[in-house]
Short mmCIF file of C-alpha atoms and ligand atoms in Angstrom, two decimals:
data_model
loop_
_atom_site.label_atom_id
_atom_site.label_comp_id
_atom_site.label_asym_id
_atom_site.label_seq_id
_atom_site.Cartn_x
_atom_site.Cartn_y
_atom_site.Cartn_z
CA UNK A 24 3.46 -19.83 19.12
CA UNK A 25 4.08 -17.30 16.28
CA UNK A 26 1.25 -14.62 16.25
CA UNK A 27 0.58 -13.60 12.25
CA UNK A 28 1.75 -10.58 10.92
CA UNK A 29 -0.77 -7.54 10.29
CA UNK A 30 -1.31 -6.44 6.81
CA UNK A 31 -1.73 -2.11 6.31
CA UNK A 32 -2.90 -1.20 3.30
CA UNK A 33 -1.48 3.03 2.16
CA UNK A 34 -3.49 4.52 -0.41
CA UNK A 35 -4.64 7.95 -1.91
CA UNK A 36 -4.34 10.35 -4.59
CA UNK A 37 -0.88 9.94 -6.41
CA UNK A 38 1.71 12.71 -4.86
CA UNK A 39 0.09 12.64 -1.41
CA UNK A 40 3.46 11.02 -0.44
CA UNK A 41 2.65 7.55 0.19
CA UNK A 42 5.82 6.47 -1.21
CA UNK A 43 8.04 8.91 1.42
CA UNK A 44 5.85 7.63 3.96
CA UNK A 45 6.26 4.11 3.09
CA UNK A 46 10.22 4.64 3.38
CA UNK A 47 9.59 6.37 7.02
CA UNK A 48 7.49 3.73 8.26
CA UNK A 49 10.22 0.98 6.93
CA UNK A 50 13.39 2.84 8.56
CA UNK A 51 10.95 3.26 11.97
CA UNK A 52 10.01 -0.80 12.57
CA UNK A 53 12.30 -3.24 12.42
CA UNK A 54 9.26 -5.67 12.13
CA UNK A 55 7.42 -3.76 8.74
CA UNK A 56 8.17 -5.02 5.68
CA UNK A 57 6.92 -3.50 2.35
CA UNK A 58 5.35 -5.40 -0.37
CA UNK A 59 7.43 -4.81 -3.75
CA UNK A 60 4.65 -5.03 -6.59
CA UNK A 61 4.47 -5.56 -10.45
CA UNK A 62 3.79 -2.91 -12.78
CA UNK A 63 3.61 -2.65 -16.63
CA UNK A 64 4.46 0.47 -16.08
CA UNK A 65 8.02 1.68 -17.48
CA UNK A 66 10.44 2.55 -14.90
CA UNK A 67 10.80 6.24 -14.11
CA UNK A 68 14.67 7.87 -14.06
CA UNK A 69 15.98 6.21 -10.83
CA UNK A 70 13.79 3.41 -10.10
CA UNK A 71 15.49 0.01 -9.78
CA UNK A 72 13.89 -3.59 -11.20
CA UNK A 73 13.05 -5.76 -7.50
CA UNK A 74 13.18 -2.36 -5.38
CA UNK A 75 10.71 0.18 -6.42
CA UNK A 76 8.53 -2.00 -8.47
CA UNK A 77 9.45 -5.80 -10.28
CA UNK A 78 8.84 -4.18 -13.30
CA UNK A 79 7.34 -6.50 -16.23
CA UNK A 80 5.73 -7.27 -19.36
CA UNK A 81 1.98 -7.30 -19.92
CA UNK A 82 1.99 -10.96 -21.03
CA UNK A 83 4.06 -12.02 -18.18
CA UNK A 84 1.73 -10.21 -15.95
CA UNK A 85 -1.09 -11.82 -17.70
CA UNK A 86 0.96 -15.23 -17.05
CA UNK A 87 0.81 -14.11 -13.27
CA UNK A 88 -2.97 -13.59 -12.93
CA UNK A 89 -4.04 -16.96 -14.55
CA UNK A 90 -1.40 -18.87 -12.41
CA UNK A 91 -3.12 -16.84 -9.25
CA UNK A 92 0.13 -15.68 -8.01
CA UNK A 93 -1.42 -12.12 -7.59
CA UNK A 94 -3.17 -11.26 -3.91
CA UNK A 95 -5.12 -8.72 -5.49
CA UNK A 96 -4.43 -5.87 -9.03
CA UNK A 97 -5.80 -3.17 -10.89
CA UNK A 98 -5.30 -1.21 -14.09
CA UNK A 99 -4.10 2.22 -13.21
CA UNK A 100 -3.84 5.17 -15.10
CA UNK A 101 -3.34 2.78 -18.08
CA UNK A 102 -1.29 0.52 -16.63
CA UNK A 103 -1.43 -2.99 -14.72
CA UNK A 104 -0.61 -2.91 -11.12
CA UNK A 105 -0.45 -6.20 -8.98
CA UNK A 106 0.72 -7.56 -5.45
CA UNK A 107 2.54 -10.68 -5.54
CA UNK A 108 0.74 -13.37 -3.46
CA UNK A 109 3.13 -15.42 -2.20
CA UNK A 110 5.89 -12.93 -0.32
CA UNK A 111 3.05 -11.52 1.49
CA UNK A 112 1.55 -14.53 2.72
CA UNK A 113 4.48 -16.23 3.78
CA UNK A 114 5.76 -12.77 5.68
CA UNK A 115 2.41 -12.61 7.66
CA UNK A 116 2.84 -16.19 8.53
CA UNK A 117 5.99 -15.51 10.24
CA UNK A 118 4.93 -12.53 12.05
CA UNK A 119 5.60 -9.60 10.01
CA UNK A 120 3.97 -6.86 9.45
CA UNK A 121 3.12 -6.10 5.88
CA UNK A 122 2.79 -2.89 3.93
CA UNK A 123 1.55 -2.53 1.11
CA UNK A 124 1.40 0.51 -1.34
CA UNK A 125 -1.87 0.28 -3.49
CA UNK A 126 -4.70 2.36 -5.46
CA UNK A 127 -8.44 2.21 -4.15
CA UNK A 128 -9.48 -0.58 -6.11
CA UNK A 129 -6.75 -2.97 -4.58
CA UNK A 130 -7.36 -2.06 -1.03
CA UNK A 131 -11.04 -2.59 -1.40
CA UNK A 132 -9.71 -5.96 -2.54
CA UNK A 133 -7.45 -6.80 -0.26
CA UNK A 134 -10.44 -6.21 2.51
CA UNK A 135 -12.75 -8.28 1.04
CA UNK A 136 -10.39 -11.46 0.87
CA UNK A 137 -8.33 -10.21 4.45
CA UNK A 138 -10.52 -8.27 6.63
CA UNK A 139 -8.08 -8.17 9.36
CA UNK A 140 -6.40 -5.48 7.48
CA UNK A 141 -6.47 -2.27 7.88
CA UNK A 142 -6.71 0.63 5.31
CA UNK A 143 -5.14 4.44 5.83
CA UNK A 144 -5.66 6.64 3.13
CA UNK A 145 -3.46 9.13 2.63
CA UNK A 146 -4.63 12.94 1.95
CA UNK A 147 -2.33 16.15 1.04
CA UNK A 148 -2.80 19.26 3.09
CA UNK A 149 -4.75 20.52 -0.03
CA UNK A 150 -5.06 19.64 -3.82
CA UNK A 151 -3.15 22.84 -4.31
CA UNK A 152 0.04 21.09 -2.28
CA UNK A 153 -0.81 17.59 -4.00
CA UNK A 154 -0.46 19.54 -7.56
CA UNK A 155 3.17 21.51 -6.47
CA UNK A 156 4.30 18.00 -5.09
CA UNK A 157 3.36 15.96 -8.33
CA UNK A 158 5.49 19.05 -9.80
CA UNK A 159 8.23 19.06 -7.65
CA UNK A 160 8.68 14.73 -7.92
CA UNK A 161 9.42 15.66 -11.54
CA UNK A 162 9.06 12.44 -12.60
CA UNK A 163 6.17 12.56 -14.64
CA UNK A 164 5.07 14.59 -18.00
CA UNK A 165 2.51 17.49 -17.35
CA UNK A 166 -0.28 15.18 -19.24
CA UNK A 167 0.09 12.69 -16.84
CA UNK A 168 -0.02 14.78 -13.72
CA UNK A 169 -3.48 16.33 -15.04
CA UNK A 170 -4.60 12.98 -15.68
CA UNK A 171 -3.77 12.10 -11.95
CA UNK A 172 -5.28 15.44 -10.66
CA UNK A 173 -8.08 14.62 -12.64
CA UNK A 174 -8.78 11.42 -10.94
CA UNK A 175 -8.67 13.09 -7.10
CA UNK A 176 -12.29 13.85 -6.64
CA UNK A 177 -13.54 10.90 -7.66
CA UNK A 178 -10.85 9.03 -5.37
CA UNK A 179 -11.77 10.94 -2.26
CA UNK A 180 -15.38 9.82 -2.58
CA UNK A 181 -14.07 6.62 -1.72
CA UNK A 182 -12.68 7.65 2.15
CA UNK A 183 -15.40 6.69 3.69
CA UNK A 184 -14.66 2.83 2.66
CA UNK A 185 -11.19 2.98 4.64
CA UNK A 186 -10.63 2.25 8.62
CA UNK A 187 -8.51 5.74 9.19
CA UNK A 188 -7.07 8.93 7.34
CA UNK A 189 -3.93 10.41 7.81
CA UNK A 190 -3.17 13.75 6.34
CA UNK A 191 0.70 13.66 4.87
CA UNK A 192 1.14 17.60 5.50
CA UNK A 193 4.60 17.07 8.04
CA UNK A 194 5.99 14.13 7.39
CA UNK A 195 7.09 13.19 10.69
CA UNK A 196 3.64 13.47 12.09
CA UNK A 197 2.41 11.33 9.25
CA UNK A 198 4.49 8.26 10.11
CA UNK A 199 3.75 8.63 13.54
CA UNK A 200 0.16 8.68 12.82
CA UNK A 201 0.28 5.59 10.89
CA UNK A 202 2.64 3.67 13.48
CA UNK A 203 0.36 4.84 16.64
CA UNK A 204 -3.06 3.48 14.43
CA UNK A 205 -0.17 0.06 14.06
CA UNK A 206 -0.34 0.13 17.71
CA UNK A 207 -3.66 0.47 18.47
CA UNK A 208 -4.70 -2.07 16.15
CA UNK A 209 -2.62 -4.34 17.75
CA UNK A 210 -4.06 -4.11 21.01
CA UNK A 211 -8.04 -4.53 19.90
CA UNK A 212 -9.33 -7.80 21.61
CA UNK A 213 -9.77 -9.57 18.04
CA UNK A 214 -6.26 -9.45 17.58
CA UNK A 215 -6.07 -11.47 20.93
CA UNK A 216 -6.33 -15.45 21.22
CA UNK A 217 -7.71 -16.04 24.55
CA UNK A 218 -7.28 -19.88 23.37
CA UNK A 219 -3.69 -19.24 22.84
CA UNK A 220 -3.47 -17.25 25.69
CA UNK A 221 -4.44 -19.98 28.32
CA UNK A 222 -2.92 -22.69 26.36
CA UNK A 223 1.08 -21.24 26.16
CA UNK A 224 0.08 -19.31 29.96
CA UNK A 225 1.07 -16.24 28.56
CA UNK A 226 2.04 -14.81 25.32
CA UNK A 227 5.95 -14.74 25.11
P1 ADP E 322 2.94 9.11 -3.88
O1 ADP E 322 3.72 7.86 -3.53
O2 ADP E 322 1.72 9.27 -3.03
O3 ADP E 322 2.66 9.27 -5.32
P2 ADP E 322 5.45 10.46 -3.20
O4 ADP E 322 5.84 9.76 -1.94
O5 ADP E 322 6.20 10.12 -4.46
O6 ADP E 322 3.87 10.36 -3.46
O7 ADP E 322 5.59 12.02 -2.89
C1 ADP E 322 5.33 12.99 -3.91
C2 ADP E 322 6.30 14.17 -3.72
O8 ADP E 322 5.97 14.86 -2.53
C3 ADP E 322 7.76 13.73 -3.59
O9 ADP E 322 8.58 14.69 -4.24
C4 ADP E 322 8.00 13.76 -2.06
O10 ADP E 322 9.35 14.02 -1.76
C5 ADP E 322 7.09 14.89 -1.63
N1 ADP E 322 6.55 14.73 -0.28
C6 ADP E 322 6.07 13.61 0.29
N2 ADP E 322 5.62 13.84 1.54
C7 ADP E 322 5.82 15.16 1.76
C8 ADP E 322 5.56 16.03 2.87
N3 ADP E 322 5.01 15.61 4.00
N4 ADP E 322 5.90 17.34 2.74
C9 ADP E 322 6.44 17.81 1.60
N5 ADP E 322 6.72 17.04 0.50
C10 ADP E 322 6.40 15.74 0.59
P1 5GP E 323 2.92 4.96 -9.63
O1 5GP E 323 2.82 4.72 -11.11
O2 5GP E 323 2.86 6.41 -9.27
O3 5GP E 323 4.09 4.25 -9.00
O4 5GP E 323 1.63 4.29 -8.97
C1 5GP E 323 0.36 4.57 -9.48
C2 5GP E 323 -0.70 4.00 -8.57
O5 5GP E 323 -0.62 2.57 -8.57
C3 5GP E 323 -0.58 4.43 -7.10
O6 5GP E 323 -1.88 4.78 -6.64
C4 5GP E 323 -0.10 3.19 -6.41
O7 5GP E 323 -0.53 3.13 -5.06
C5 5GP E 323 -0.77 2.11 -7.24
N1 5GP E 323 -0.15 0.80 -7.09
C6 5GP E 323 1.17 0.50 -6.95
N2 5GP E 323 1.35 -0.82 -6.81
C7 5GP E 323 0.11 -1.39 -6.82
C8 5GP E 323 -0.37 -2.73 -6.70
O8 5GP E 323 0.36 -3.70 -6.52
N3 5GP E 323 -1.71 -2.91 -6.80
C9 5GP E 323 -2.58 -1.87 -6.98
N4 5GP E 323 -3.88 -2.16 -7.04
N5 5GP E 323 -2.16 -0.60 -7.11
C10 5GP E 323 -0.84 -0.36 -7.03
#
């Protein structure tokens, strides 16, 4: 009997290195799989259509949301975000692990309609390493960085909302923090079907 997968849910402040960690986690499990979402947003130099993002127009997004094919969205920094519904479902019904990359407002989403999942926000070392990082990415203008700087306060008032924090200051440690919390999770006695258990006679 195929157990269902467990859905993680990254956020924090943009530059923290979600993204890098994302890619860690992914080359580390052969069982994670990470959710691709839909942005408005116009691609950055480098980012590919179907791998970074399915990138899209606002009236097709628009078309998404009324047909319900999103699992959850937000508008962020000005432009629509959203996590296809379908992909996500069908990869925790076949045991997969799910990962998905999302602001604050998503997550807190996400837990309300699954709240199974779990939530790790992601922290820099300091605001003064988040700023060099959003620098160093290069991939956005200096208005937009302030506009994401200016948004970290308010978004670390929300911590307290989310199951575990990881600070992203080596990376290695990061993604081992995130895959031990996996593997904890895993083993907490909700997780576990006695009924299942005593039914199959084991769990193989
Ligand atoms: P986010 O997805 O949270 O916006 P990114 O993953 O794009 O952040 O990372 C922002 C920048 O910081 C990138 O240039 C990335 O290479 C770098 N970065 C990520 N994690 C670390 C880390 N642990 N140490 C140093 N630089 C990092
Ligand atoms: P970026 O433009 O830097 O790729 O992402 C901006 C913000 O949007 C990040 O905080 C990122 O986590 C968030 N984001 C990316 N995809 C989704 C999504 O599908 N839903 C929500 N709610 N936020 C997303």
């Amino acid at each position: 009997m195929q157990k269902k997968g467990i859905l993680l849910v990254l956020s924090g402040p943009s530059g923290a290195g979600k993204g890098t960690v994302c890619q860690g986690l992914i080359k580390s499990s052969s069982s994670m799989e990470l959710s691709i979402s839909v942005t408005t947003r116009e691609s950055r130099p480098g980012e590919e259509n179907g791998k970074n993002y399915f990138f899209i127009s606002k009236e097709e997004f628009h078309q998404m949301l009324e047909e319900d094919q999103l699992l959850e969205y937000a508008k962020v920094y000005d432009n629509y975000y959203g996590t296809p519904r379908r992909w996500v479902e069908e990869k925790l019904e076949q045991g997969e692990d799910v990962l998905l990359e999302i602001d604050i407002q998503g997550a807190l989403q996400i837990k309300n309609k699954f709240p199974e999942s779990i939530l790790i926000f992601v922290v820099p070392p300091s605001i003064n390493e988040l700023q060099a990082r959003l620098i160093r990415r290069g991939t956005d203008r200096d208005d937009v960085i302030q506009k994401r700087l200016g948004c970290v306060q308010g978004e670390l008032q929300e911590i307290p909302k989310y199951d575990y924090i990881v600070v992203n200051d080596k990376l290695e440690d990061a993604v081992d923090e995130v895959t031990a919390i996996l593997k904890a999770e895993k083993c907490r006695p909700k997780r576990f079907s006695l009924q299942k258990y005593l039914q199959t006679g084991g769990l193989s």
